[in-house]
């Protein structure tokens, strides 16, 4: 497989995602692969998924904490699509057999009320375009074996997005500061981690502005109704069958997910 063959790499990821069978990191064979190469592969992969009838309903932004950026060699966040087929309702049961190596992260998710297209989008512009916020969890997953990801690998692999669980309640975001939203994560009734909105790039609203500007460079706009996942507020937590996770957010309420071996 030639190092620059984005289509072949996308087909390998597509098969890994479909069959739940991980593949070696692309960067093992070609350490020179860049973020731009990763996004070229991602675009090919998304086109294949959409051809199957799925649709993009928003975006996730990953690596919004300095710790995660250091871990995978980033100096900025990365992004990938939120696909309609991967969204679960609050209280849903998540089957492990739909993933390869899933982990859970609690996040603040914004809902866009207005179109937002960069470049030149400021944090104030993003704040005005946001209609509200929701409590949410992301299930991150890696089609790359053993999470041995480097920059190009995770970008190509939909920014390691697997699924999301979101509260049905959208809370207007014009009367509180999302940086100060506290979160408590519990597993099976035991508190296992905490976080605050500021963990996401210093300001979750700034994440939306960053995303709008990056997408705008490719002529893509955030549209009304789109969801923007703004990044983990804590370290990702492995999931096991029988687990019940609950994330309690100040202002935004609670979101719960149950984990089963299969459904």
Coordinates of C-alpha atoms in Angstrom, one line a residue:
X1 CA 0.0 0.0 0.0
X2 CA 1.7 3.3 -1.1
X3 CA 2.2 5.7 1.9
X4 CA 0.2 8.4 0.2
X5 CA -2.7 6.2 -0.9
X6 CA -5.5 7.8 1.1
X7 CA -8.2 5.6 -0.5
X8 CA -6.5 2.3 0.3
X9 CA -6.0 3.4 3.9
X10 CA -9.6 4.5 4.2
X11 CA -10.8 1.2 2.9
X12 CA -8.6 -0.5 5.6
X13 CA -10.2 1.6 8.3
X14 CA -13.7 1.0 6.9
X15 CA -13.2 -2.7 7.0
X16 CA -11.7 -2.5 10.5
X17 CA -14.7 -0.5 11.7
X18 CA -17.2 -2.8 10.0
X19 CA -15.6 -6.1 11.1
X20 CA -14.4 -4.9 14.6
X21 CA -10.9 -6.0 13.7
X22 CA -8.1 -3.6 14.4
X23 CA -5.3 -2.8 12.0
X24 CA -1.7 -1.8 12.6
X25 CA -0.9 2.0 12.8
X26 CA -0.3 3.6 9.4
X27 CA 2.6 5.4 11.0
X28 CA 4.4 2.1 11.6
X29 CA 4.9 1.7 7.9
X30 CA 5.4 5.4 7.2
X31 CA 6.4 7.6 10.2
X32 CA 6.4 10.7 7.9
X33 CA 2.6 10.8 7.6
X34 CA 1.2 14.2 8.7
X35 CA -2.0 15.6 10.0
X36 CA -2.9 16.6 6.5
X37 CA -2.4 13.0 5.4
X38 CA -4.7 11.9 8.2
X39 CA -7.5 14.3 7.2
X40 CA -7.2 13.1 3.5
X41 CA -7.8 9.6 4.7
X42 CA -10.6 10.7 7.0
X43 CA -12.4 12.4 4.1
X44 CA -12.2 9.2 2.1
X45 CA -13.5 7.2 5.0
X46 CA -16.4 9.5 5.7
X47 CA -17.4 9.4 2.1
X48 CA -17.6 5.6 2.3
X49 CA -19.7 5.7 5.4
X50 CA -22.1 8.3 4.0
X51 CA -22.5 6.2 0.9
X52 CA -23.9 3.5 3.2
X53 CA -26.7 6.0 4.2
X54 CA -25.3 7.6 7.3
X55 CA -25.2 11.3 7.8
X56 CA -23.1 13.9 9.6
X57 CA -25.0 15.7 12.4
X58 CA -22.0 17.6 13.9
X59 CA -18.4 17.3 14.9
X60 CA -16.3 16.1 17.7
X61 CA -13.2 17.9 18.8
X62 CA -10.5 15.8 20.4
X63 CA -7.2 16.4 22.2
X64 CA -8.5 19.6 23.7
X65 CA -6.3 19.1 26.8
X66 CA -2.6 19.8 26.9
X67 CA -2.0 16.3 28.5
X68 CA -3.7 14.6 25.5
X69 CA -1.9 16.8 23.0
X70 CA 1.5 15.8 24.5
X71 CA 0.5 12.1 24.5
X72 CA -0.1 11.9 20.7
X73 CA 2.3 14.7 19.6
X74 CA -0.2 17.4 18.8
X75 CA 0.1 21.1 19.3
X76 CA -3.6 21.7 18.6
X77 CA -6.9 19.8 18.7
X78 CA -8.1 17.5 16.0
X79 CA -11.7 16.8 14.8
X80 CA -13.9 14.3 13.2
X81 CA -17.6 13.9 12.3
X82 CA -20.5 13.0 14.6
X83 CA -22.5 10.4 12.6
X84 CA -26.2 10.0 13.2
X85 CA -25.9 6.2 13.5
X86 CA -23.6 6.6 16.5
X87 CA -25.8 8.7 18.8
X88 CA -27.5 7.1 21.8
X89 CA -30.1 8.6 24.1
X90 CA -29.7 9.2 27.8
X91 CA -30.1 5.9 29.7
X92 CA -29.3 3.8 26.7
X93 CA -27.5 0.4 26.8
X94 CA -24.2 0.4 24.9
X95 CA -23.1 -2.9 23.4
X96 CA -19.4 -3.6 23.7
X97 CA -19.5 -5.8 20.6
X98 CA -20.0 -2.8 18.4
X99 CA -16.6 -1.5 19.3
X100 CA -13.0 -2.7 19.4
X101 CA -11.4 -1.1 22.5
X102 CA -13.9 1.5 23.8
X103 CA -13.3 4.1 26.5
X104 CA -15.7 6.6 28.0
X105 CA -15.3 10.4 28.4
X106 CA -17.8 12.9 29.8
X107 CA -18.1 16.1 27.8
X108 CA -20.0 19.3 27.3
X109 CA -21.9 19.3 23.9
X110 CA -23.1 22.5 22.3
X111 CA -26.1 22.7 19.9
X112 CA -25.7 25.3 17.1
X113 CA -28.6 27.7 16.7
X114 CA -27.1 29.6 13.8
X115 CA -24.7 28.9 10.9
X116 CA -21.1 29.5 11.8
X117 CA -18.4 29.6 9.1
X118 CA -14.8 30.7 9.4
X119 CA -12.3 32.1 9.0
X120 CA -12.3 34.9 11.4
X121 CA -14.7 33.5 13.9
X122 CA -14.2 34.8 17.5
X123 CA -15.2 33.3 20.8
X124 CA -18.0 35.9 21.0
X125 CA -19.2 34.9 17.5
X126 CA -19.3 31.3 18.6
X127 CA -21.1 32.2 21.8
X128 CA -23.8 34.0 19.9
X129 CA -24.3 31.1 17.5
X130 CA -24.7 28.5 20.2
X131 CA -28.3 27.8 21.2
X132 CA -27.5 25.7 24.2
X133 CA -25.5 23.0 25.9
X134 CA -26.1 19.4 26.9
X135 CA -24.6 16.9 29.2
X136 CA -23.0 14.1 27.2
X137 CA -20.5 11.2 27.1
X138 CA -18.4 10.2 24.2
X139 CA -17.4 6.6 23.6
X140 CA -13.9 6.8 22.0
X141 CA -12.7 3.8 20.1
X142 CA -9.6 3.0 18.0
X143 CA -9.6 0.9 14.9
X144 CA -5.8 1.0 15.3
X145 CA -4.5 -2.0 17.3
X146 CA -3.9 -1.5 21.0
X147 CA -4.5 2.3 20.8
X148 CA -0.9 2.7 19.4
X149 CA -1.9 5.9 17.7
X150 CA 0.1 8.8 16.5
X151 CA -1.1 12.0 15.0
X152 CA -1.9 10.8 11.5
X153 CA -3.5 7.6 12.8
X154 CA -6.0 9.1 15.1
X155 CA -7.0 11.9 12.7
X156 CA -7.5 9.3 9.9
X157 CA -9.6 7.2 12.3
X158 CA -12.4 9.7 12.7
X159 CA -10.4 11.3 15.6
X160 CA -11.0 8.0 17.4
X161 CA -14.8 8.7 17.6
X162 CA -17.0 5.7 18.4
X163 CA -20.3 6.9 19.7
X164 CA -21.9 9.5 21.9
X165 CA -24.7 9.6 24.5
X166 CA -26.5 12.9 25.1
X167 CA -29.1 14.3 27.4
X168 CA -32.3 15.3 25.6
X169 CA -32.3 18.6 27.5
X170 CA -30.6 21.6 25.8
X171 CA -29.9 24.3 28.4
X172 CA -29.6 27.9 27.1
X173 CA -26.0 28.8 27.4
X174 CA -26.4 32.6 27.7
X175 CA -26.6 32.8 31.5
X176 CA -23.6 30.8 32.7
X177 CA -19.9 30.5 31.9
X178 CA -19.2 27.0 30.4
X179 CA -15.6 27.2 31.7
X180 CA -16.9 26.8 35.2
X181 CA -19.3 23.9 34.7
X182 CA -18.3 21.2 37.1
X183 CA -18.7 17.5 36.3
X184 CA -18.6 14.3 38.5
X185 CA -18.3 10.9 36.8
X186 CA -19.4 7.8 38.6
X187 CA -19.2 4.1 37.7
X188 CA -21.5 1.7 39.4
X189 CA -22.3 4.4 42.0
X190 CA -18.7 5.2 42.9
X191 CA -17.1 8.5 42.0
X192 CA -14.1 7.8 39.7
X193 CA -13.3 11.3 38.3
X194 CA -14.2 14.9 38.2
X195 CA -13.7 17.7 35.7
X196 CA -14.6 21.2 34.7
X197 CA -15.4 22.9 31.4
X198 CA -12.1 24.8 31.3
X199 CA -10.4 21.4 30.7
X200 CA -11.6 21.8 27.1
X201 CA -9.0 24.2 25.5
X202 CA -9.5 26.6 28.4
X203 CA -13.0 27.4 27.3
X204 CA -15.5 25.0 25.5
X205 CA -16.9 27.9 23.5
X206 CA -13.4 28.5 22.2
X207 CA -13.4 24.9 20.9
X208 CA -16.4 25.8 18.8
X209 CA -14.7 28.9 17.4
X210 CA -11.5 26.8 16.6
X211 CA -13.6 24.2 14.8
X212 CA -15.5 26.8 12.8
X213 CA -12.3 28.4 11.6
X214 CA -10.6 25.1 10.7
X215 CA -13.6 23.8 8.8
X216 CA -14.1 27.2 7.2
X217 CA -10.7 26.9 5.6
X218 CA -12.2 23.9 3.7
X219 CA -15.4 25.8 2.8
X220 CA -17.4 23.9 5.4
X221 CA -19.9 25.6 7.8
X222 CA -21.3 24.5 11.1
X223 CA -25.1 24.4 10.5
X224 CA -28.1 25.1 12.8
X225 CA -28.8 22.0 14.8
X226 CA -25.3 20.6 14.5
X227 CA -23.8 19.1 17.7
X228 CA -20.2 20.1 18.7
X229 CA -18.5 17.8 21.2
X230 CA -16.0 19.9 22.9
X231 CA -13.6 17.4 24.4
X232 CA -13.1 15.3 27.5
X233 CA -13.1 16.8 31.0
X234 CA -11.1 13.9 32.5
X235 CA -8.9 10.9 31.5
X236 CA -10.7 8.3 29.4
X237 CA -12.1 5.4 31.3
X238 CA -12.2 1.8 30.0
X239 CA -15.7 0.2 29.8
X240 CA -16.7 -3.3 30.8
X241 CA -20.0 -5.2 30.5
X242 CA -22.2 -4.5 33.5
X243 CA -20.9 -1.0 34.1
X244 CA -23.3 1.8 34.7
X245 CA -21.8 5.3 34.1
X246 CA -23.3 8.5 35.2
X247 CA -22.0 12.0 34.6
X248 CA -23.5 14.8 36.7
X249 CA -22.9 18.3 35.4
X250 CA -23.6 21.6 37.1
X251 CA -26.4 23.4 35.3
X252 CA -26.7 20.8 32.5
X253 CA -28.0 17.9 34.5
X254 CA -27.2 14.2 34.4
X255 CA -26.5 11.7 31.6
X256 CA -26.4 7.9 32.2
X257 CA -25.3 4.9 30.1
X258 CA -25.3 1.2 30.7
X259 CA -22.8 -1.2 29.2
X260 CA -23.6 -4.7 28.0
X261 CA -21.6 -7.4 26.2
X262 CA -24.1 -7.3 23.4
X263 CA -27.7 -6.2 22.7

